[in-house]
Short mmCIF file of N, CA and C in Angstrom, two decimals:
data_model
loop_
_atom_site.label_atom_id
_atom_site.label_comp_id
_atom_site.label_asym_id
_atom_site.label_seq_id
_atom_site.Cartn_x
_atom_site.Cartn_y
_atom_site.Cartn_z
N UNK A 1 53.36 59.73 -55.77
CA UNK A 1 52.78 60.96 -55.25
C UNK A 1 53.15 62.10 -56.20
N UNK A 2 52.28 63.09 -56.27
CA UNK A 2 52.52 64.25 -57.10
C UNK A 2 51.87 65.47 -56.48
N UNK A 3 52.53 66.61 -56.60
CA UNK A 3 51.93 67.87 -56.19
C UNK A 3 51.46 68.55 -57.46
N UNK A 4 50.18 68.90 -57.50
CA UNK A 4 49.56 69.49 -58.69
C UNK A 4 49.16 70.92 -58.36
N UNK A 5 49.48 71.86 -59.22
CA UNK A 5 49.05 73.25 -59.06
C UNK A 5 47.80 73.43 -59.92
N UNK A 6 46.68 73.83 -59.30
CA UNK A 6 45.42 73.97 -60.02
C UNK A 6 45.36 75.33 -60.73
N UNK A 7 44.33 75.50 -61.55
CA UNK A 7 44.14 76.76 -62.26
C UNK A 7 43.91 77.91 -61.28
N UNK A 8 43.37 77.61 -60.12
CA UNK A 8 43.12 78.63 -59.09
C UNK A 8 44.38 78.91 -58.28
N UNK A 9 45.53 78.33 -58.69
CA UNK A 9 46.81 78.55 -58.04
C UNK A 9 46.84 78.02 -56.60
N UNK A 10 46.13 76.91 -56.36
CA UNK A 10 46.17 76.26 -55.05
C UNK A 10 46.77 74.87 -55.21
N UNK A 11 47.70 74.51 -54.34
CA UNK A 11 48.34 73.20 -54.49
C UNK A 11 47.44 72.06 -54.01
N UNK A 12 47.57 70.92 -54.67
CA UNK A 12 46.89 69.69 -54.26
C UNK A 12 47.92 68.58 -54.25
N UNK A 13 47.79 67.67 -53.32
CA UNK A 13 48.68 66.52 -53.25
C UNK A 13 47.88 65.28 -53.62
N UNK A 14 48.37 64.55 -54.63
CA UNK A 14 47.72 63.32 -55.08
C UNK A 14 48.65 62.16 -54.76
N UNK A 15 48.12 61.15 -54.06
CA UNK A 15 48.92 59.98 -53.68
C UNK A 15 48.19 58.72 -54.13
N UNK A 16 48.90 57.85 -54.83
CA UNK A 16 48.34 56.57 -55.25
C UNK A 16 48.79 55.47 -54.30
N UNK A 17 47.87 54.66 -53.85
CA UNK A 17 48.18 53.57 -52.92
C UNK A 17 48.27 52.25 -53.67
N UNK A 18 48.83 51.25 -53.00
CA UNK A 18 49.02 49.94 -53.63
C UNK A 18 47.70 49.23 -53.93
N UNK A 19 46.59 49.64 -53.29
CA UNK A 19 45.29 49.03 -53.56
C UNK A 19 44.52 49.76 -54.66
N UNK A 20 45.22 50.58 -55.45
CA UNK A 20 44.66 51.33 -56.58
C UNK A 20 43.76 52.48 -56.15
N UNK A 21 43.84 52.89 -54.88
CA UNK A 21 43.10 54.05 -54.41
C UNK A 21 43.96 55.29 -54.59
N UNK A 22 43.37 56.36 -55.10
CA UNK A 22 44.08 57.63 -55.24
C UNK A 22 43.50 58.61 -54.23
N UNK A 23 44.38 59.17 -53.40
CA UNK A 23 43.98 60.14 -52.38
C UNK A 23 44.34 61.53 -52.86
N UNK A 24 43.40 62.48 -52.69
CA UNK A 24 43.61 63.87 -53.09
C UNK A 24 43.46 64.74 -51.86
N UNK A 25 44.52 65.51 -51.56
CA UNK A 25 44.51 66.42 -50.41
C UNK A 25 44.62 67.84 -50.93
N UNK A 26 43.76 68.71 -50.42
CA UNK A 26 43.80 70.11 -50.81
C UNK A 26 44.21 70.96 -49.62
N UNK A 27 44.60 72.19 -49.87
CA UNK A 27 45.11 73.06 -48.80
C UNK A 27 44.06 73.37 -47.74
N UNK A 28 42.79 73.29 -48.07
CA UNK A 28 41.74 73.59 -47.10
C UNK A 28 41.24 72.37 -46.36
N UNK A 29 41.85 71.22 -46.56
CA UNK A 29 41.35 69.98 -45.98
C UNK A 29 42.22 69.52 -44.82
N UNK A 30 41.58 69.19 -43.69
CA UNK A 30 42.34 68.64 -42.57
C UNK A 30 41.99 67.17 -42.37
N UNK A 31 41.09 66.63 -43.19
CA UNK A 31 40.66 65.23 -43.10
C UNK A 31 40.64 64.61 -44.50
N UNK A 32 40.55 63.31 -44.54
CA UNK A 32 40.27 62.63 -45.79
C UNK A 32 39.26 61.53 -45.47
N UNK A 33 38.70 60.91 -46.47
CA UNK A 33 37.70 59.88 -46.24
C UNK A 33 38.20 58.56 -46.76
N UNK A 34 37.96 57.52 -46.00
CA UNK A 34 38.25 56.16 -46.42
C UNK A 34 36.88 55.55 -46.66
N UNK A 35 36.49 55.47 -47.93
CA UNK A 35 35.10 55.15 -48.24
C UNK A 35 34.29 56.37 -47.85
N UNK A 36 33.31 56.19 -46.96
CA UNK A 36 32.51 57.34 -46.51
C UNK A 36 32.84 57.72 -45.07
N UNK A 37 33.89 57.12 -44.50
CA UNK A 37 34.26 57.39 -43.10
C UNK A 37 35.38 58.43 -43.07
N UNK A 38 35.15 59.62 -42.48
CA UNK A 38 36.21 60.62 -42.41
C UNK A 38 37.37 60.15 -41.52
N UNK A 39 38.59 60.44 -41.93
CA UNK A 39 39.79 60.07 -41.19
C UNK A 39 40.65 61.32 -41.01
N UNK A 40 41.32 61.42 -39.88
CA UNK A 40 42.24 62.54 -39.66
C UNK A 40 43.51 62.33 -40.48
N UNK A 41 44.15 63.41 -40.86
CA UNK A 41 45.46 63.34 -41.51
C UNK A 41 46.50 63.51 -40.41
N UNK A 42 47.21 62.45 -40.05
CA UNK A 42 48.22 62.58 -38.99
C UNK A 42 49.38 63.46 -39.46
N UNK A 43 49.80 64.36 -38.57
CA UNK A 43 50.91 65.26 -38.89
C UNK A 43 52.02 65.06 -37.86
N UNK A 44 53.24 64.93 -38.35
CA UNK A 44 54.41 64.83 -37.48
C UNK A 44 55.49 65.76 -38.01
N UNK A 45 55.98 66.61 -37.12
CA UNK A 45 57.10 67.51 -37.44
C UNK A 45 58.20 67.15 -36.46
N UNK A 46 59.37 66.76 -36.97
CA UNK A 46 60.46 66.33 -36.08
C UNK A 46 61.78 66.92 -36.55
N UNK A 47 62.50 67.53 -35.62
CA UNK A 47 63.81 68.08 -35.94
C UNK A 47 64.86 66.99 -35.74
N UNK A 48 66.08 67.29 -36.13
CA UNK A 48 67.21 66.43 -35.80
C UNK A 48 67.75 66.89 -34.44
N UNK A 49 68.67 66.12 -33.88
CA UNK A 49 69.32 66.57 -32.65
C UNK A 49 70.22 67.77 -32.98
N UNK A 50 70.05 68.85 -32.25
CA UNK A 50 70.84 70.06 -32.46
C UNK A 50 71.63 70.37 -31.19
N UNK A 51 72.87 70.79 -31.36
CA UNK A 51 73.74 71.12 -30.23
C UNK A 51 73.24 72.40 -29.57
N UNK A 52 73.11 72.39 -28.26
CA UNK A 52 72.59 73.55 -27.54
C UNK A 52 73.67 74.60 -27.28
N UNK A 53 74.91 74.17 -26.97
CA UNK A 53 76.00 75.08 -26.62
C UNK A 53 77.29 74.64 -27.28
N UNK A 54 78.19 75.58 -27.50
CA UNK A 54 79.51 75.25 -28.02
C UNK A 54 80.35 74.60 -26.92
N UNK A 55 81.25 73.72 -27.32
CA UNK A 55 82.16 73.09 -26.37
C UNK A 55 81.63 71.73 -25.92
N UNK A 56 82.55 70.87 -25.53
CA UNK A 56 82.17 69.52 -25.14
C UNK A 56 81.89 69.40 -23.64
N UNK A 57 82.16 70.45 -22.88
CA UNK A 57 81.99 70.36 -21.42
C UNK A 57 80.77 71.11 -20.93
N UNK A 58 79.84 71.46 -21.85
CA UNK A 58 78.65 72.22 -21.45
C UNK A 58 77.40 71.56 -22.00
N UNK A 59 76.34 71.62 -21.20
CA UNK A 59 75.04 71.09 -21.59
C UNK A 59 73.98 72.14 -21.26
N UNK A 60 72.78 71.91 -21.77
CA UNK A 60 71.66 72.80 -21.48
C UNK A 60 70.65 72.10 -20.60
N UNK A 61 70.24 72.76 -19.52
CA UNK A 61 69.16 72.28 -18.65
C UNK A 61 67.88 72.92 -19.15
N UNK A 62 66.98 72.13 -19.75
CA UNK A 62 65.77 72.66 -20.36
C UNK A 62 64.86 73.30 -19.32
N UNK A 63 64.30 74.47 -19.67
CA UNK A 63 63.39 75.18 -18.77
C UNK A 63 62.01 75.38 -19.38
N UNK A 64 61.96 75.90 -20.64
CA UNK A 64 60.69 76.22 -21.27
C UNK A 64 60.72 75.87 -22.75
N UNK A 65 59.51 75.64 -23.29
CA UNK A 65 59.30 75.46 -24.73
C UNK A 65 58.28 76.51 -25.14
N UNK A 66 58.61 77.32 -26.13
CA UNK A 66 57.67 78.30 -26.67
C UNK A 66 57.28 77.86 -28.07
N UNK A 67 55.97 77.77 -28.32
CA UNK A 67 55.44 77.38 -29.63
C UNK A 67 54.63 78.55 -30.18
N UNK A 68 54.97 78.99 -31.38
CA UNK A 68 54.21 80.02 -32.08
C UNK A 68 53.50 79.36 -33.25
N UNK A 69 52.25 79.74 -33.47
CA UNK A 69 51.51 79.15 -34.58
C UNK A 69 50.22 79.88 -34.83
N UNK A 70 49.42 79.32 -35.74
CA UNK A 70 48.15 79.93 -36.08
C UNK A 70 47.17 78.86 -36.56
N UNK A 71 45.90 79.20 -36.46
CA UNK A 71 44.85 78.29 -36.92
C UNK A 71 43.50 78.94 -36.79
N UNK A 72 42.53 78.43 -37.56
CA UNK A 72 41.17 78.96 -37.49
C UNK A 72 40.54 78.67 -36.13
N UNK A 73 40.86 77.51 -35.58
CA UNK A 73 40.38 77.10 -34.26
C UNK A 73 41.57 76.51 -33.52
N UNK A 74 41.40 76.26 -32.24
CA UNK A 74 42.49 75.69 -31.45
C UNK A 74 42.73 74.24 -31.87
N UNK A 75 44.00 73.87 -31.97
CA UNK A 75 44.36 72.48 -32.22
C UNK A 75 45.37 72.05 -31.16
N UNK A 76 45.22 70.83 -30.69
CA UNK A 76 46.09 70.32 -29.63
C UNK A 76 47.10 69.36 -30.23
N UNK A 77 48.36 69.61 -29.98
CA UNK A 77 49.47 68.81 -30.47
C UNK A 77 50.19 68.18 -29.30
N UNK A 78 50.86 67.08 -29.53
CA UNK A 78 51.75 66.50 -28.54
C UNK A 78 53.17 66.92 -28.88
N UNK A 79 53.82 67.61 -27.95
CA UNK A 79 55.20 68.05 -28.14
C UNK A 79 56.10 67.15 -27.30
N UNK A 80 57.12 66.56 -27.92
CA UNK A 80 58.09 65.72 -27.22
C UNK A 80 59.46 66.35 -27.37
N UNK A 81 60.07 66.70 -26.24
CA UNK A 81 61.44 67.20 -26.21
C UNK A 81 62.33 66.06 -25.77
N UNK A 82 63.41 65.83 -26.51
CA UNK A 82 64.37 64.78 -26.16
C UNK A 82 65.75 65.41 -26.05
N UNK A 83 66.45 65.10 -24.96
CA UNK A 83 67.83 65.56 -24.80
C UNK A 83 68.73 64.34 -24.85
N UNK A 84 69.96 64.54 -25.37
CA UNK A 84 70.90 63.44 -25.53
C UNK A 84 72.33 63.96 -25.32
N UNK A 85 73.23 63.03 -25.10
CA UNK A 85 74.63 63.38 -24.93
C UNK A 85 75.28 63.75 -26.25
N UNK A 86 74.84 63.10 -27.36
CA UNK A 86 75.46 63.36 -28.67
C UNK A 86 74.39 63.42 -29.75
N UNK A 87 74.79 63.80 -30.97
CA UNK A 87 73.85 63.95 -32.08
C UNK A 87 73.24 62.64 -32.53
N UNK A 88 73.83 61.52 -32.13
CA UNK A 88 73.29 60.20 -32.45
C UNK A 88 72.19 59.75 -31.51
N UNK A 89 71.96 60.49 -30.46
CA UNK A 89 70.88 60.15 -29.53
C UNK A 89 71.28 59.23 -28.40
N UNK A 90 72.54 59.27 -27.97
CA UNK A 90 72.97 58.43 -26.83
C UNK A 90 72.44 59.00 -25.52
N UNK A 91 72.03 58.12 -24.63
CA UNK A 91 71.53 58.50 -23.30
C UNK A 91 70.37 59.47 -23.40
N UNK A 92 69.34 59.09 -24.14
CA UNK A 92 68.19 59.96 -24.38
C UNK A 92 67.28 60.01 -23.16
N UNK A 93 66.79 61.20 -22.88
CA UNK A 93 65.75 61.40 -21.87
C UNK A 93 64.71 62.31 -22.52
N UNK A 94 63.44 61.92 -22.46
CA UNK A 94 62.38 62.65 -23.17
C UNK A 94 61.26 63.05 -22.23
N UNK A 95 60.55 64.08 -22.61
CA UNK A 95 59.35 64.52 -21.90
C UNK A 95 58.33 64.96 -22.95
N UNK A 96 57.06 64.57 -22.75
CA UNK A 96 55.98 64.94 -23.68
C UNK A 96 54.91 65.71 -22.94
N UNK A 97 54.24 66.59 -23.68
CA UNK A 97 53.12 67.34 -23.11
C UNK A 97 52.24 67.85 -24.23
N UNK A 98 51.01 68.19 -23.89
CA UNK A 98 50.08 68.76 -24.87
C UNK A 98 50.36 70.25 -25.01
N UNK A 99 50.36 70.73 -26.26
CA UNK A 99 50.50 72.16 -26.55
C UNK A 99 49.36 72.57 -27.46
N UNK A 100 48.94 73.83 -27.36
CA UNK A 100 47.80 74.32 -28.14
C UNK A 100 48.27 75.36 -29.14
N UNK A 101 47.81 75.21 -30.38
CA UNK A 101 48.07 76.17 -31.44
C UNK A 101 46.73 76.74 -31.88
N UNK A 102 46.63 78.09 -31.93
CA UNK A 102 45.40 78.74 -32.31
C UNK A 102 44.47 78.91 -31.12
N UNK A 103 43.28 79.49 -31.29
CA UNK A 103 42.79 80.08 -32.52
C UNK A 103 43.49 81.41 -32.81
N UNK A 104 43.56 81.75 -34.07
CA UNK A 104 44.28 82.94 -34.48
C UNK A 104 45.78 82.71 -34.37
N UNK A 105 46.54 83.79 -34.28
CA UNK A 105 47.99 83.71 -34.13
C UNK A 105 48.29 83.63 -32.63
N UNK A 106 49.03 82.62 -32.22
CA UNK A 106 49.29 82.41 -30.79
C UNK A 106 50.77 82.16 -30.54
N UNK A 107 51.16 82.43 -29.29
CA UNK A 107 52.49 82.10 -28.80
C UNK A 107 52.32 81.68 -27.35
N UNK A 108 52.61 80.40 -27.05
CA UNK A 108 52.46 79.89 -25.69
C UNK A 108 53.79 79.37 -25.18
N UNK A 109 54.04 79.60 -23.89
CA UNK A 109 55.27 79.15 -23.24
C UNK A 109 54.90 78.06 -22.24
N UNK A 110 55.58 76.90 -22.35
CA UNK A 110 55.29 75.75 -21.51
C UNK A 110 56.54 75.38 -20.70
N UNK A 111 56.36 75.13 -19.41
CA UNK A 111 57.47 74.74 -18.55
C UNK A 111 57.88 73.30 -18.84
N UNK A 112 59.18 73.03 -18.77
CA UNK A 112 59.72 71.67 -18.91
C UNK A 112 60.07 71.20 -17.51
N UNK A 113 59.65 70.00 -17.10
CA UNK A 113 59.98 69.51 -15.76
C UNK A 113 61.49 69.48 -15.53
N UNK A 114 61.90 69.69 -14.31
CA UNK A 114 63.33 69.69 -13.95
C UNK A 114 64.01 68.37 -14.30
N UNK A 115 65.31 68.45 -14.57
CA UNK A 115 66.11 67.25 -14.76
C UNK A 115 66.37 66.85 -16.20
N UNK A 116 65.84 67.59 -17.16
CA UNK A 116 66.08 67.26 -18.57
C UNK A 116 67.26 68.09 -19.07
N UNK A 117 68.44 67.47 -19.06
CA UNK A 117 69.69 68.14 -19.39
C UNK A 117 70.46 67.32 -20.40
N UNK A 118 71.05 68.00 -21.39
CA UNK A 118 71.86 67.31 -22.38
C UNK A 118 72.59 68.29 -23.28
N UNK A 119 73.54 67.79 -24.03
CA UNK A 119 74.30 68.62 -24.97
C UNK A 119 73.50 68.86 -26.26
N UNK A 120 72.60 67.91 -26.59
CA UNK A 120 71.81 67.98 -27.82
C UNK A 120 70.33 67.87 -27.48
N UNK A 121 69.49 68.46 -28.33
CA UNK A 121 68.05 68.43 -28.10
C UNK A 121 67.32 68.34 -29.43
N UNK A 122 66.17 67.65 -29.42
CA UNK A 122 65.31 67.65 -30.61
C UNK A 122 63.86 67.79 -30.17
N UNK A 123 63.02 68.27 -31.08
CA UNK A 123 61.61 68.49 -30.83
C UNK A 123 60.79 67.71 -31.84
N UNK A 124 59.71 67.09 -31.35
CA UNK A 124 58.77 66.37 -32.22
C UNK A 124 57.37 66.86 -31.87
N UNK A 125 56.62 67.31 -32.88
CA UNK A 125 55.23 67.74 -32.72
C UNK A 125 54.34 66.79 -33.49
N UNK A 126 53.26 66.32 -32.85
CA UNK A 126 52.34 65.36 -33.49
C UNK A 126 50.89 65.76 -33.26
N UNK A 127 50.06 65.59 -34.31
CA UNK A 127 48.63 65.81 -34.21
C UNK A 127 47.93 64.84 -35.15
N UNK A 128 46.91 64.17 -34.65
CA UNK A 128 46.12 63.24 -35.47
C UNK A 128 44.65 63.30 -35.06
N UNK A 129 44.16 64.52 -34.79
CA UNK A 129 42.78 64.70 -34.36
C UNK A 129 41.93 65.12 -35.54
N UNK A 130 40.83 64.41 -35.76
CA UNK A 130 39.91 64.67 -36.86
C UNK A 130 39.40 66.11 -36.82
N UNK A 131 39.56 66.83 -37.91
CA UNK A 131 39.01 68.18 -38.02
C UNK A 131 39.88 69.29 -37.50
N UNK A 132 41.02 68.99 -36.89
CA UNK A 132 41.87 70.05 -36.36
C UNK A 132 42.89 70.49 -37.39
N UNK A 133 43.04 71.81 -37.52
CA UNK A 133 44.05 72.38 -38.42
C UNK A 133 44.80 73.46 -37.66
N UNK A 134 46.08 73.36 -37.65
CA UNK A 134 46.91 74.38 -37.02
C UNK A 134 48.26 74.37 -37.70
N UNK A 135 48.92 75.52 -37.72
CA UNK A 135 50.22 75.64 -38.34
C UNK A 135 51.24 76.02 -37.28
N UNK A 136 52.20 75.14 -37.03
CA UNK A 136 53.31 75.45 -36.13
C UNK A 136 54.32 76.27 -36.93
N UNK A 137 54.53 77.50 -36.54
CA UNK A 137 55.38 78.40 -37.31
C UNK A 137 56.78 78.53 -36.73
N UNK A 138 56.92 78.39 -35.42
CA UNK A 138 58.24 78.51 -34.80
C UNK A 138 58.22 77.86 -33.42
N UNK A 139 59.38 77.40 -33.01
CA UNK A 139 59.53 76.83 -31.67
C UNK A 139 60.86 77.33 -31.10
N UNK A 140 60.87 77.59 -29.83
CA UNK A 140 62.10 78.04 -29.15
C UNK A 140 62.24 77.24 -27.86
N UNK A 141 63.44 76.75 -27.63
CA UNK A 141 63.73 76.01 -26.41
C UNK A 141 64.58 76.92 -25.52
N UNK A 142 64.08 77.19 -24.33
CA UNK A 142 64.81 78.01 -23.36
C UNK A 142 65.55 77.05 -22.43
N UNK A 143 66.82 77.32 -22.16
CA UNK A 143 67.61 76.44 -21.30
C UNK A 143 68.62 77.24 -20.50
N UNK A 144 69.13 76.62 -19.45
CA UNK A 144 70.17 77.20 -18.61
C UNK A 144 71.46 76.45 -18.89
N UNK A 145 72.56 77.16 -19.23
CA UNK A 145 73.84 76.48 -19.45
C UNK A 145 74.35 75.83 -18.16
N UNK A 146 74.84 74.62 -18.27
CA UNK A 146 75.36 73.86 -17.13
C UNK A 146 76.62 73.14 -17.54
N UNK A 147 77.49 72.82 -16.56
CA UNK A 147 78.64 71.95 -16.87
C UNK A 147 78.13 70.56 -17.24
N UNK A 148 78.85 69.87 -18.08
CA UNK A 148 78.48 68.51 -18.47
C UNK A 148 78.48 67.60 -17.25
N UNK A 149 77.50 66.68 -17.21
CA UNK A 149 77.42 65.72 -16.10
C UNK A 149 78.35 64.53 -16.27
N UNK A 150 78.96 64.39 -17.45
CA UNK A 150 79.85 63.25 -17.71
C UNK A 150 79.08 61.95 -17.87
N UNK A 151 79.71 60.85 -17.56
CA UNK A 151 79.08 59.53 -17.69
C UNK A 151 77.89 59.43 -16.77
N UNK A 152 76.80 58.84 -17.28
CA UNK A 152 75.58 58.67 -16.46
C UNK A 152 75.34 57.21 -16.24
#
């Protein structure tokens, strides 16, 4: 794979596959073609597990997820929030929901169902819809501090 800067100062990504096919992605493209059939470019953004609060006896009870982003048109992403007891992902509990980015600059707040509590949390955003383009610019997880539940 190589990132090429064109004379027009726009980046392009060139990827060579094992079947001798070379794929070229430009900044204005949200799809690619396999032969003459358009295909979506799957996008996945995933954080690592991050500690919500200082101290070993406190956890966060998730309440809301706020996603800020922009796009020419609305794009629907799947957001998965996972909470765990430690940074390695022990005792994981996850919840997924659809979130919308765009059109224009947007900021949406989504409720998290009750019962998702942990010392660590990570976020995963996924989109694989043909023709959709959206940029996730920021995410914020709102939570209520709680005492640790101990062994589950």
